[in-house]
Amino acid sequence: MNTYKLQYFSLLGDFTGKPSEELQSIASTPKELYTELQQLYSFEHCSSKLRVAINDEFGDWQSQLKDGDNIVFIPPVAGG
């Protein structure tokens, strides 16, 4: 089991009620981790609408995660 440092922005932070957390998980990819978080927090966005950053770099949903990774799921935002 690994420990991941997660940050939540925008609507994801609203769902969790917190800006960040450390989470222990058996997930080995961002896709698996996000699926776990969807069940835990009832996130409405599917992963295809989000970007993922791993250790401050945009990553792939199938990248292999390592213990201690910093992960940010970035929801779509509107601006003007």
mmCIF file of C-alpha atoms in Angstrom, residues 19-75:
data_model
loop_
_atom_site.group_PDB
_atom_site.id
_atom_site.type_symbol
_atom_site.label_atom_id
_atom_site.label_comp_id
_atom_site.label_asym_id
_atom_site.label_seq_id
_atom_site.Cartn_x
_atom_site.Cartn_y
_atom_site.Cartn_z
ATOM 1 C CA PRO A 19 -7.793 21.377 -0.235
ATOM 2 C CA SER A 20 -5.453 18.420 0.210
ATOM 3 C CA GLU A 21 -4.879 15.151 2.007
ATOM 4 C CA GLU A 22 -2.576 12.177 2.287
ATOM 5 C CA LEU A 23 -4.293 8.958 1.270
ATOM 6 C CA GLN A 24 -3.186 5.354 1.549
ATOM 7 C CA SER A 25 -4.196 3.291 -1.449
ATOM 8 C CA ILE A 26 -3.391 0.136 -3.374
ATOM 9 C CA ALA A 27 -4.001 2.026 -6.645
ATOM 10 C CA SER A 28 -1.003 1.881 -8.961
ATOM 11 C CA THR A 29 -2.141 4.363 -11.645
ATOM 12 C CA PRO A 30 -3.907 7.738 -11.561
ATOM 13 C CA LYS A 31 -6.915 6.094 -13.253
ATOM 14 C CA GLU A 32 -7.236 3.514 -10.457
ATOM 15 C CA LEU A 33 -6.744 6.181 -7.797
ATOM 16 C CA TYR A 34 -9.366 8.486 -9.312
ATOM 17 C CA THR A 35 -11.854 5.593 -9.496
ATOM 18 C CA GLU A 36 -11.243 4.983 -5.788
ATOM 19 C CA LEU A 37 -11.780 8.689 -5.036
ATOM 20 C CA GLN A 38 -14.997 8.736 -7.086
ATOM 21 C CA GLN A 39 -16.388 6.045 -4.812
ATOM 22 C CA LEU A 40 -15.102 7.725 -1.654
ATOM 23 C CA TYR A 41 -16.265 11.281 -2.431
ATOM 24 C CA SER A 42 -18.924 10.817 -5.150
ATOM 25 C CA PHE A 43 -16.980 12.884 -7.688
ATOM 26 C CA GLU A 44 -19.221 13.580 -10.677
ATOM 27 C CA HIS A 45 -16.574 14.240 -13.340
ATOM 28 C CA CYS A 46 -15.369 11.245 -15.315
ATOM 29 C CA SER A 47 -11.607 11.029 -15.711
ATOM 30 C CA SER A 48 -11.785 11.865 -19.433
ATOM 31 C CA LYS A 49 -12.786 15.430 -18.480
ATOM 32 C CA LEU A 50 -9.797 15.919 -16.149
ATOM 33 C CA ARG A 51 -6.041 16.334 -16.402
ATOM 34 C CA VAL A 52 -3.693 14.686 -13.956
ATOM 35 C CA ALA A 53 -0.383 16.031 -12.687
ATOM 36 C CA ILE A 54 2.150 13.831 -10.928
ATOM 37 C CA ASN A 55 4.966 15.535 -9.026
ATOM 38 C CA ASP A 56 4.258 18.895 -10.719
ATOM 39 C CA GLU A 57 4.209 17.536 -14.288
ATOM 40 C CA PHE A 58 1.232 16.616 -16.429
ATOM 41 C CA GLY A 59 0.975 12.851 -16.579
ATOM 42 C CA ASP A 60 -0.788 10.005 -18.276
ATOM 43 C CA TRP A 61 -3.719 8.228 -16.654
ATOM 44 C CA GLN A 62 -1.837 4.913 -16.929
ATOM 45 C CA SER A 63 1.459 6.162 -15.431
ATOM 46 C CA GLN A 64 2.820 4.021 -12.616
ATOM 47 C CA LEU A 65 2.519 5.790 -9.268
ATOM 48 C CA LYS A 66 5.141 5.538 -6.536
ATOM 49 C CA ASP A 67 4.875 5.886 -2.782
ATOM 50 C CA GLY A 68 4.973 9.560 -1.799
ATOM 51 C CA ASP A 69 3.903 10.921 -5.202
ATOM 52 C CA ASN A 70 2.148 14.304 -5.255
ATOM 53 C CA ILE A 71 -0.986 14.022 -7.385
ATOM 54 C CA VAL A 72 -3.372 16.699 -8.598
ATOM 55 C CA PHE A 73 -6.558 15.972 -10.519
ATOM 56 C CA ILE A 74 -7.390 19.123 -12.463
ATOM 57 C CA PRO A 75 -11.041 19.664 -13.392
#
